[in-house]
Short mmCIF file of C-alpha atoms and ligand atoms in Angstrom, two decimals:
data_model
loop_
_atom_site.label_atom_id
_atom_site.label_comp_id
_atom_site.label_asym_id
_atom_site.label_seq_id
_atom_site.Cartn_x
_atom_site.Cartn_y
_atom_site.Cartn_z
CA MET A 1 -31.78 4.76 -68.13
CA ALA A 2 -28.66 6.66 -67.40
CA ILE A 3 -28.69 10.42 -67.28
CA ASN A 4 -26.75 12.24 -70.00
CA SER A 5 -24.11 14.53 -68.57
CA LEU A 6 -22.62 17.86 -69.48
CA SER A 7 -19.60 16.10 -70.94
CA ASP A 8 -21.94 14.16 -73.26
CA LEU A 9 -23.32 17.47 -74.49
CA LEU A 10 -19.86 18.99 -74.87
CA ALA A 11 -18.79 15.92 -76.84
CA GLU A 12 -21.70 16.47 -79.24
CA GLY A 13 -20.37 19.98 -79.80
CA VAL A 14 -22.18 23.12 -78.69
CA GLU A 15 -20.45 25.83 -80.69
CA GLY A 16 -23.10 28.26 -81.88
CA ARG A 17 -25.87 26.18 -80.31
CA GLY A 18 -28.43 27.62 -77.92
CA VAL A 19 -28.26 25.97 -74.48
CA LEU A 20 -30.77 26.71 -71.75
CA VAL A 21 -29.41 26.17 -68.24
CA ARG A 22 -31.58 26.02 -65.12
CA SER A 23 -29.30 27.19 -62.31
CA ASP A 24 -29.98 27.70 -58.62
CA LEU A 25 -28.97 31.31 -57.98
CA ASN A 26 -31.35 31.82 -55.05
CA VAL A 27 -28.88 33.62 -52.78
CA PRO A 28 -29.73 35.44 -49.55
CA LEU A 29 -29.89 39.26 -49.79
CA ASP A 30 -29.71 41.84 -47.00
CA ASP A 31 -32.15 44.76 -46.70
CA ASN A 32 -30.06 46.78 -49.17
CA GLY A 33 -30.18 44.04 -51.79
CA ASN A 34 -26.56 42.97 -51.23
CA ILE A 35 -25.75 39.28 -51.53
CA THR A 36 -24.76 37.96 -48.10
CA ASP A 37 -23.66 34.49 -49.22
CA PRO A 38 -22.67 33.90 -52.89
CA GLY A 39 -22.30 30.12 -52.37
CA ARG A 40 -24.92 29.11 -54.90
CA ILE A 41 -23.58 31.49 -57.56
CA ILE A 42 -20.08 30.09 -57.12
CA ALA A 43 -21.45 26.54 -57.31
CA SER A 44 -23.18 27.35 -60.62
CA VAL A 45 -20.04 28.61 -62.35
CA PRO A 46 -18.39 25.35 -63.55
CA THR A 47 -21.29 24.33 -65.82
CA LEU A 48 -21.82 27.83 -67.23
CA LYS A 49 -18.11 28.34 -67.78
CA ALA A 50 -17.70 25.05 -69.61
CA LEU A 51 -20.60 25.87 -71.94
CA ALA A 52 -19.49 29.44 -72.63
CA GLU A 53 -15.90 28.35 -73.26
CA ALA A 54 -17.15 25.72 -75.69
CA GLY A 55 -18.91 28.48 -77.66
CA ALA A 56 -22.53 27.81 -76.71
CA LYS A 57 -25.08 30.63 -76.67
CA VAL A 58 -25.97 30.25 -73.02
CA VAL A 59 -29.37 31.28 -71.67
CA VAL A 60 -29.65 30.93 -67.90
CA THR A 61 -32.92 30.77 -66.01
CA ALA A 62 -33.23 30.93 -62.23
CA HIS A 63 -35.42 32.23 -59.43
CA LEU A 64 -34.82 34.50 -56.47
CA GLY A 65 -36.98 34.55 -53.37
CA ARG A 66 -40.73 34.19 -53.55
CA PRO A 67 -42.25 36.86 -55.80
CA LYS A 68 -45.97 36.41 -56.35
CA GLY A 69 -45.99 35.35 -60.01
CA GLU A 70 -45.50 38.90 -61.32
CA PRO A 71 -42.53 41.27 -61.75
CA ASP A 72 -41.36 42.75 -58.44
CA PRO A 73 -38.17 44.86 -58.46
CA LYS A 74 -37.36 43.62 -54.96
CA PHE A 75 -36.71 40.18 -56.41
CA SER A 76 -34.87 41.23 -59.57
CA LEU A 77 -31.87 39.09 -60.50
CA ALA A 78 -29.83 42.27 -61.17
CA PRO A 79 -27.46 41.82 -58.19
CA VAL A 80 -27.07 38.16 -59.15
CA ALA A 81 -26.19 39.04 -62.76
CA ALA A 82 -23.45 41.35 -61.50
CA ALA A 83 -22.03 38.76 -59.09
CA LEU A 84 -22.23 36.02 -61.71
CA SER A 85 -20.34 38.20 -64.23
CA GLU A 86 -17.61 38.62 -61.67
CA GLN A 87 -17.40 34.93 -60.80
CA LEU A 88 -17.52 33.81 -64.44
CA GLY A 89 -15.02 36.36 -65.60
CA ARG A 90 -17.26 37.31 -68.51
CA HIS A 91 -20.17 39.72 -68.90
CA VAL A 92 -23.59 38.29 -68.13
CA GLN A 93 -26.43 40.31 -69.61
CA LEU A 94 -29.71 40.44 -67.74
CA ALA A 95 -32.96 40.38 -69.72
CA GLY A 96 -35.61 42.83 -68.59
CA ASP A 97 -38.23 40.08 -68.60
CA VAL A 98 -38.55 36.30 -68.40
CA VAL A 99 -39.65 35.23 -71.89
CA GLY A 100 -40.92 38.58 -73.19
CA THR A 101 -39.78 40.82 -76.03
CA ASP A 102 -36.53 41.84 -74.33
CA ALA A 103 -35.52 38.26 -73.55
CA LEU A 104 -36.35 37.21 -77.11
CA ALA A 105 -34.40 40.09 -78.68
CA ARG A 106 -31.38 39.45 -76.49
CA ALA A 107 -31.48 35.68 -77.11
CA GLU A 108 -31.55 36.31 -80.87
CA GLY A 109 -28.60 38.66 -80.55
CA LEU A 110 -26.35 36.20 -78.72
CA THR A 111 -23.04 35.27 -80.28
CA ASP A 112 -20.95 32.20 -79.45
CA GLY A 113 -19.87 32.14 -75.81
CA ASP A 114 -22.34 34.83 -74.70
CA VAL A 115 -24.28 34.37 -71.48
CA LEU A 116 -27.77 35.78 -71.01
CA LEU A 117 -29.59 35.61 -67.67
CA LEU A 118 -33.38 35.78 -67.86
CA GLU A 119 -35.24 37.77 -65.20
CA ASN A 120 -36.55 35.89 -62.17
CA ILE A 121 -38.50 32.93 -63.59
CA ARG A 122 -41.00 33.25 -60.74
CA PHE A 123 -42.08 36.63 -62.16
CA ASP A 124 -44.12 34.36 -64.45
CA ALA A 125 -46.96 32.63 -62.57
CA ARG A 126 -46.87 29.71 -65.00
CA GLU A 127 -43.52 28.54 -63.54
CA THR A 128 -45.12 27.11 -60.41
CA SER A 129 -48.62 26.50 -61.80
CA LYS A 130 -50.38 23.25 -60.91
CA ASP A 131 -51.89 23.33 -64.40
CA ASP A 132 -49.77 21.19 -66.73
CA ALA A 133 -50.78 23.17 -69.83
CA GLU A 134 -49.78 26.49 -68.27
CA ARG A 135 -46.37 25.17 -67.26
CA LEU A 136 -45.86 23.62 -70.66
CA ALA A 137 -46.66 26.93 -72.38
CA LEU A 138 -43.91 28.66 -70.38
CA ALA A 139 -41.53 25.77 -71.05
CA LYS A 140 -42.21 26.15 -74.79
CA ALA A 141 -41.35 29.84 -74.60
CA LEU A 142 -38.10 28.97 -72.79
CA ALA A 143 -37.25 26.34 -75.38
CA GLY A 144 -37.98 28.92 -78.08
CA LEU A 145 -35.20 31.14 -76.73
CA VAL A 146 -32.54 28.53 -77.52
CA GLU A 147 -33.91 27.38 -80.87
CA GLY A 148 -31.56 27.90 -83.81
CA ALA A 149 -32.45 30.38 -86.57
CA ASP A 150 -33.05 27.37 -88.84
CA GLY A 151 -35.38 25.77 -86.32
CA THR A 152 -32.87 23.29 -84.85
CA PRO A 153 -33.64 22.65 -81.20
CA GLY A 154 -31.37 23.90 -78.45
CA ALA A 155 -30.38 21.82 -75.46
CA PHE A 156 -31.39 21.90 -71.79
CA VAL A 157 -28.94 21.53 -68.92
CA SER A 158 -30.44 20.99 -65.48
CA ASP A 159 -28.00 22.36 -62.90
CA GLY A 160 -30.24 23.81 -60.20
CA PHE A 161 -30.03 21.02 -57.68
CA GLY A 162 -31.92 23.06 -55.07
CA VAL A 163 -35.08 22.93 -57.21
CA VAL A 164 -35.07 19.41 -58.69
CA HIS A 165 -37.72 18.29 -56.21
CA ARG A 166 -40.13 20.78 -57.81
CA LYS A 167 -42.31 19.95 -60.79
CA GLN A 168 -41.92 23.41 -62.33
CA ALA A 169 -41.75 24.68 -65.91
CA SER A 170 -38.03 25.53 -65.90
CA VAL A 171 -37.09 22.39 -63.98
CA TYR A 172 -39.35 19.66 -65.28
CA ASP A 173 -41.47 20.62 -68.29
CA VAL A 174 -38.68 22.10 -70.35
CA ALA A 175 -36.79 18.80 -70.10
CA THR A 176 -39.73 17.08 -71.79
CA LEU A 177 -39.26 19.38 -74.81
CA LEU A 178 -35.50 19.55 -75.31
CA PRO A 179 -32.58 17.11 -75.34
CA HIS A 180 -31.57 17.19 -71.68
CA TYR A 181 -28.41 16.80 -69.63
CA ALA A 182 -27.43 16.99 -65.96
CA GLY A 183 -25.05 19.84 -65.19
CA THR A 184 -21.99 19.14 -63.06
CA LEU A 185 -23.71 20.29 -59.88
CA VAL A 186 -26.76 18.05 -60.31
CA ALA A 187 -24.60 15.11 -61.40
CA THR A 188 -22.35 15.47 -58.34
CA GLU A 189 -25.26 15.80 -55.93
CA VAL A 190 -27.03 12.75 -57.33
CA LYS A 191 -23.86 10.68 -57.06
CA VAL A 192 -23.38 11.76 -53.45
CA LEU A 193 -26.98 11.01 -52.51
CA GLU A 194 -26.79 7.59 -54.14
CA GLN A 195 -23.80 6.90 -51.93
CA LEU A 196 -25.79 7.89 -48.83
CA THR A 197 -28.72 5.64 -49.65
CA SER A 198 -26.94 2.60 -51.06
CA ALA A 199 -24.43 0.37 -49.37
CA GLY A 200 -21.84 2.91 -48.33
CA GLU A 201 -18.94 2.14 -46.04
CA ARG A 202 -19.88 1.50 -42.42
CA PRO A 203 -20.26 2.56 -39.70
CA TYR A 204 -22.73 5.04 -41.15
CA ALA A 205 -23.71 7.92 -38.84
CA VAL A 206 -26.50 10.40 -39.50
CA VAL A 207 -26.58 13.67 -37.55
CA LEU A 208 -29.87 15.54 -37.53
CA GLY A 209 -30.74 18.88 -35.98
CA GLY A 210 -32.42 22.13 -36.92
CA SER A 211 -35.66 23.58 -35.80
CA LYS A 212 -38.48 21.34 -36.95
CA VAL A 213 -38.79 17.64 -36.28
CA SER A 214 -41.61 17.38 -38.83
CA ASP A 215 -39.18 18.31 -41.65
CA LYS A 216 -36.97 15.36 -40.86
CA LEU A 217 -39.13 12.51 -39.61
CA ALA A 218 -39.37 10.86 -43.01
CA VAL A 219 -35.57 10.96 -43.30
CA ILE A 220 -35.22 9.25 -39.94
CA GLU A 221 -37.72 6.63 -41.01
CA ASN A 222 -35.91 5.96 -44.29
CA LEU A 223 -32.34 6.05 -42.97
CA ALA A 224 -32.92 4.21 -39.68
CA THR A 225 -32.63 0.89 -41.47
CA LYS A 226 -29.47 1.95 -43.33
CA ALA A 227 -27.53 3.88 -40.69
CA ASP A 228 -25.77 2.46 -37.64
CA SER A 229 -26.52 5.55 -35.59
CA ILE A 230 -28.78 8.56 -35.88
CA VAL A 231 -27.71 11.40 -33.60
CA ILE A 232 -30.38 14.00 -32.88
CA GLY A 233 -29.80 17.52 -31.57
CA GLY A 234 -31.09 21.01 -32.34
CA GLY A 235 -34.63 22.17 -31.74
CA MET A 236 -36.00 18.84 -32.94
CA CYS A 237 -34.47 16.83 -30.06
CA PHE A 238 -36.99 18.25 -27.57
CA THR A 239 -39.96 16.56 -29.18
CA PHE A 240 -38.05 13.28 -28.88
CA LEU A 241 -37.10 14.01 -25.25
CA ALA A 242 -40.72 14.92 -24.49
CA ALA A 243 -41.81 11.69 -26.19
CA GLN A 244 -39.74 9.88 -23.55
CA GLY A 245 -41.77 11.63 -20.88
CA VAL A 246 -39.16 14.26 -20.03
CA SER A 247 -40.26 17.82 -19.25
CA VAL A 248 -38.61 20.20 -21.75
CA GLY A 249 -39.56 23.59 -20.24
CA SER A 250 -40.29 26.14 -22.91
CA SER A 251 -38.03 24.49 -25.50
CA LEU A 252 -39.23 24.06 -29.06
CA LEU A 253 -41.87 21.34 -29.05
CA GLN A 254 -44.07 19.95 -31.81
CA GLU A 255 -46.84 18.31 -29.85
CA GLU A 256 -48.54 16.86 -32.90
CA MET A 257 -45.34 14.89 -33.56
CA LEU A 258 -45.07 13.32 -30.10
CA ASP A 259 -46.78 10.07 -31.08
CA THR A 260 -44.63 9.67 -34.17
CA CYS A 261 -41.45 10.31 -32.17
CA ARG A 262 -42.54 7.79 -29.53
CA HIS A 263 -43.14 5.28 -32.29
CA LEU A 264 -39.72 5.95 -33.87
CA LEU A 265 -38.02 5.56 -30.50
CA GLU A 266 -39.76 2.22 -29.94
CA LYS A 267 -38.81 0.95 -33.36
CA TYR A 268 -35.29 2.35 -33.70
CA GLY A 269 -34.30 3.04 -30.08
CA ASP A 270 -30.95 1.31 -30.51
CA VAL A 271 -30.05 3.48 -33.50
CA ILE A 272 -31.31 6.87 -32.28
CA HIS A 273 -29.11 8.84 -29.86
CA LEU A 274 -30.45 11.87 -27.98
CA PRO A 275 -28.48 14.50 -26.04
CA VAL A 276 -27.80 13.83 -22.34
CA ASP A 277 -27.28 17.48 -21.42
CA ILE A 278 -28.68 20.76 -22.66
CA VAL A 279 -27.71 24.44 -22.55
CA ALA A 280 -30.89 26.06 -21.20
CA ALA A 281 -31.60 29.78 -21.49
CA ASP A 282 -34.13 32.08 -19.82
CA ARG A 283 -35.02 33.63 -23.17
CA PHE A 284 -34.25 33.44 -26.88
CA ALA A 285 -31.45 36.00 -27.06
CA ALA A 286 -27.70 36.24 -27.63
CA ASP A 287 -27.16 37.53 -24.07
CA ALA A 288 -29.65 35.28 -22.27
CA ASN A 289 -28.75 33.80 -18.88
CA THR A 290 -27.74 30.18 -19.44
CA GLU A 291 -27.09 27.02 -17.49
CA THR A 292 -26.09 23.54 -18.57
CA VAL A 293 -28.45 20.90 -17.22
CA ALA A 294 -29.09 17.18 -17.65
CA ALA A 295 -31.49 16.57 -20.54
CA ASP A 296 -34.19 15.39 -18.11
CA GLN A 297 -33.72 18.35 -15.76
CA ILE A 298 -34.69 21.32 -17.93
CA PRO A 299 -36.26 23.81 -15.50
CA ASP A 300 -39.79 25.05 -16.14
CA GLY A 301 -39.79 28.22 -18.20
CA LYS A 302 -36.29 27.64 -19.59
CA MET A 303 -35.59 26.74 -23.18
CA GLY A 304 -32.90 24.46 -24.55
CA LEU A 305 -30.93 26.32 -27.19
CA ASP A 306 -27.94 24.00 -27.60
CA ILE A 307 -26.77 20.51 -26.72
CA GLY A 308 -24.37 20.38 -23.77
CA PRO A 309 -20.66 19.41 -23.64
CA GLU A 310 -21.27 15.82 -22.47
CA SER A 311 -23.59 15.27 -25.44
CA VAL A 312 -20.95 16.68 -27.78
CA LYS A 313 -18.42 14.26 -26.31
CA ARG A 314 -20.71 11.27 -26.81
CA PHE A 315 -21.78 12.30 -30.30
CA ALA A 316 -18.14 12.94 -31.22
CA ALA A 317 -17.17 9.48 -30.00
CA LEU A 318 -19.83 7.93 -32.22
CA LEU A 319 -18.67 10.00 -35.16
CA SER A 320 -14.96 9.43 -34.71
CA ASN A 321 -14.95 5.94 -36.18
CA ALA A 322 -17.70 6.51 -38.77
CA LYS A 323 -16.87 5.84 -42.41
CA THR A 324 -19.95 7.53 -43.85
CA VAL A 325 -21.56 10.63 -42.29
CA PHE A 326 -24.59 12.67 -43.30
CA TRP A 327 -25.23 15.85 -41.32
CA ASN A 328 -28.34 18.00 -41.67
CA GLY A 329 -29.39 20.66 -39.22
CA PRO A 330 -27.44 22.61 -36.59
CA MET A 331 -27.24 21.25 -33.01
CA GLY A 332 -28.28 24.59 -31.51
CA VAL A 333 -28.99 28.22 -32.23
CA PHE A 334 -25.48 28.65 -33.69
CA GLU A 335 -26.34 32.19 -34.85
CA PHE A 336 -25.78 33.21 -31.19
CA GLU A 337 -22.25 32.53 -29.96
CA ALA A 338 -23.54 31.28 -26.60
CA PHE A 339 -25.32 28.40 -28.35
CA ALA A 340 -22.82 27.56 -31.10
CA ALA A 341 -20.58 25.10 -29.22
CA GLY A 342 -22.74 22.03 -29.92
CA THR A 343 -22.81 22.63 -33.65
CA LYS A 344 -19.12 23.46 -33.69
CA GLY A 345 -18.15 20.39 -31.64
CA VAL A 346 -20.13 18.00 -33.78
CA ALA A 347 -18.89 19.61 -37.00
CA GLU A 348 -15.30 19.27 -35.79
CA ALA A 349 -15.89 15.60 -35.02
CA ILE A 350 -17.16 15.10 -38.57
CA ILE A 351 -14.14 16.94 -39.96
CA GLY A 352 -11.94 14.65 -37.84
CA ALA A 353 -13.63 11.55 -39.23
CA THR A 354 -13.25 12.92 -42.75
CA GLY A 355 -9.55 13.39 -42.11
CA LYS A 356 -9.38 9.68 -41.28
CA GLY A 357 -11.00 8.76 -44.57
CA ALA A 358 -14.74 8.98 -43.91
CA PHE A 359 -17.09 10.16 -46.65
CA SER A 360 -18.99 13.11 -45.13
CA VAL A 361 -21.85 15.15 -46.50
CA VAL A 362 -23.40 18.33 -45.14
CA GLY A 363 -26.93 19.06 -46.33
CA GLY A 364 -29.17 22.00 -45.53
CA GLY A 365 -28.77 25.72 -46.05
CA ASP A 366 -28.38 26.60 -42.39
CA SER A 367 -25.92 23.80 -41.72
CA ALA A 368 -23.74 24.95 -44.62
CA ALA A 369 -24.04 28.54 -43.36
CA ALA A 370 -23.01 27.35 -39.88
CA VAL A 371 -19.83 25.80 -41.27
CA ARG A 372 -18.85 29.16 -42.75
CA LEU A 373 -20.03 31.30 -39.83
CA LEU A 374 -18.15 29.18 -37.29
CA GLY A 375 -14.98 29.50 -39.37
CA LEU A 376 -14.72 25.79 -40.09
CA PRO A 377 -12.93 24.67 -43.26
CA GLU A 378 -15.42 23.86 -46.02
CA ASP A 379 -12.96 21.38 -47.48
CA GLY A 380 -12.98 19.52 -44.16
CA PHE A 381 -16.09 17.75 -45.48
CA SER A 382 -16.28 15.52 -48.54
CA HIS A 383 -19.29 17.38 -49.90
CA ILE A 384 -21.45 20.33 -48.93
CA SER A 385 -24.81 20.01 -50.61
CA THR A 386 -26.46 23.09 -52.10
CA GLY A 387 -30.01 21.82 -51.94
CA GLY A 388 -31.53 21.30 -48.50
CA GLY A 389 -35.09 20.36 -49.48
CA ALA A 390 -34.04 18.38 -52.53
CA SER A 391 -31.47 16.28 -50.68
CA LEU A 392 -33.89 15.63 -47.82
CA GLU A 393 -36.62 14.47 -50.20
CA TYR A 394 -34.16 12.17 -51.92
CA LEU A 395 -33.09 10.74 -48.56
CA GLU A 396 -36.74 10.25 -47.66
CA GLY A 397 -36.85 7.89 -50.61
CA LYS A 398 -39.04 10.17 -52.73
CA THR A 399 -38.72 10.52 -56.48
CA LEU A 400 -37.45 13.95 -57.54
CA PRO A 401 -39.36 15.07 -60.67
CA GLY A 402 -36.44 17.15 -61.97
CA ILE A 403 -34.11 14.12 -61.79
CA ASP A 404 -36.66 11.60 -62.96
CA VAL A 405 -37.33 13.59 -66.13
CA LEU A 406 -33.60 13.56 -67.01
CA GLU A 407 -33.65 9.77 -67.01
CA SER A 408 -36.12 9.52 -69.87
P1 ADP B 1 -30.96 23.28 -42.36
O1 ADP B 1 -31.25 24.56 -43.14
O2 ADP B 1 -29.50 23.02 -42.22
O3 ADP B 1 -31.73 22.10 -42.90
P2 ADP B 1 -32.98 23.89 -40.41
O4 ADP B 1 -33.54 24.92 -41.33
O5 ADP B 1 -33.75 22.66 -40.19
O6 ADP B 1 -31.49 23.49 -40.86
O7 ADP B 1 -32.75 24.55 -38.97
C1 ADP B 1 -31.89 25.61 -38.76
C2 ADP B 1 -32.32 26.47 -37.62
O8 ADP B 1 -32.57 25.69 -36.45
C3 ADP B 1 -31.25 27.47 -37.22
O9 ADP B 1 -31.68 28.75 -37.57
C4 ADP B 1 -31.09 27.29 -35.72
O10 ADP B 1 -31.02 28.51 -35.02
C5 ADP B 1 -32.35 26.54 -35.35
N1 ADP B 1 -32.20 25.79 -34.09
C6 ADP B 1 -31.25 24.88 -33.79
N2 ADP B 1 -31.39 24.44 -32.53
C7 ADP B 1 -32.44 25.09 -32.01
C8 ADP B 1 -33.08 25.10 -30.72
N3 ADP B 1 -32.63 24.31 -29.74
N4 ADP B 1 -34.14 25.90 -30.54
C9 ADP B 1 -34.58 26.69 -31.55
N5 ADP B 1 -34.03 26.74 -32.78
C10 ADP B 1 -32.96 25.95 -33.00
MG1 MG B 2 -33.00 25.87 -43.13
#
């Protein structure tokens, strides 16, 4: 069954109706509680704006960080409420609790077009409970906040793409209780992911990097039969290099994954491309001593922190004629300037391909952060995904509970 969209809900008319929106407002904060990257807040605005402008009584629920199932001022959504007010151009009130007396009183007091943000949903342990009844009880309380005074049910809009792979009360259970719709963010992400897993335009190149090979093995397995090339860099390339019998010094290595990598190389050796040179450092630091070496010549005691220029050239050549590109995971420790060239070079090659008409998608929080940190144009890519884990699970071929539930 098709998923109902925000425009379906708007067409029904929402004036005066309570609408619960699950957004992903999980932004990074510095030690002083300042938001360091408002990307997810900005991405949540279109859905909230459309609902508020249409006169809905909007109740937003979201999480921040990993509080331990009880209120913790360190994880209050207060800074998020302020930033969201600014981005929305209208005041967003923050409830003092999740579904308690303050939330209830504020929800009852909403007038058309008002926006109320509930406190961090993970202050309530039932949100992430494995017990179906506990989650359902919280979902019922959430649904109660958008119920009309005459008992008419509110509506639920799922817009937190970053959490749709979680079977949680505010993501999954609440959709079983209320008429449900995909927000613009979720709808866009699903469309993009469908394009990456169905017959997109070829050649189709997948670029994988980042720290852990274990995070991405299932994606390699699932996309190896769909993509024409899978380019591997970042910390994860060393387990593949080691699987080929190469000595990788003190580079990141997941020994328990060696067999799997060997197996993948045997099966998909003609699709998988590994770096041919590596920037090796004497320690993990911005000012480490570095040398560029062949990928099979990493000296003992040195660690590979970026792919080398020859690898960038080869990867860029593969990417230059691609028509579909999915990139997840930086090619090196881009946070240090000395190890940012690989990520930058590959990103520029993807931007180049996009300029020639390729459909390109960036997934993963750190990859998206790298684009911004390296000063690359965000609109140089067709789509920058907001949900790392969710998009990876989709690309692994898994069912996402928060999407599945919208289809019924
Ligand atoms: P994403 O969030 O885009 O999915 P990951 O979380 O998988 O990416 O990985 C990002 C991290 O990988 C970055 O912090 C980066 O510094 C690190 N990384 C990349 N290359 C290496 C390397 N060669 N050694 C150690 N860490 C690396
Ligand atoms: Mg990450």
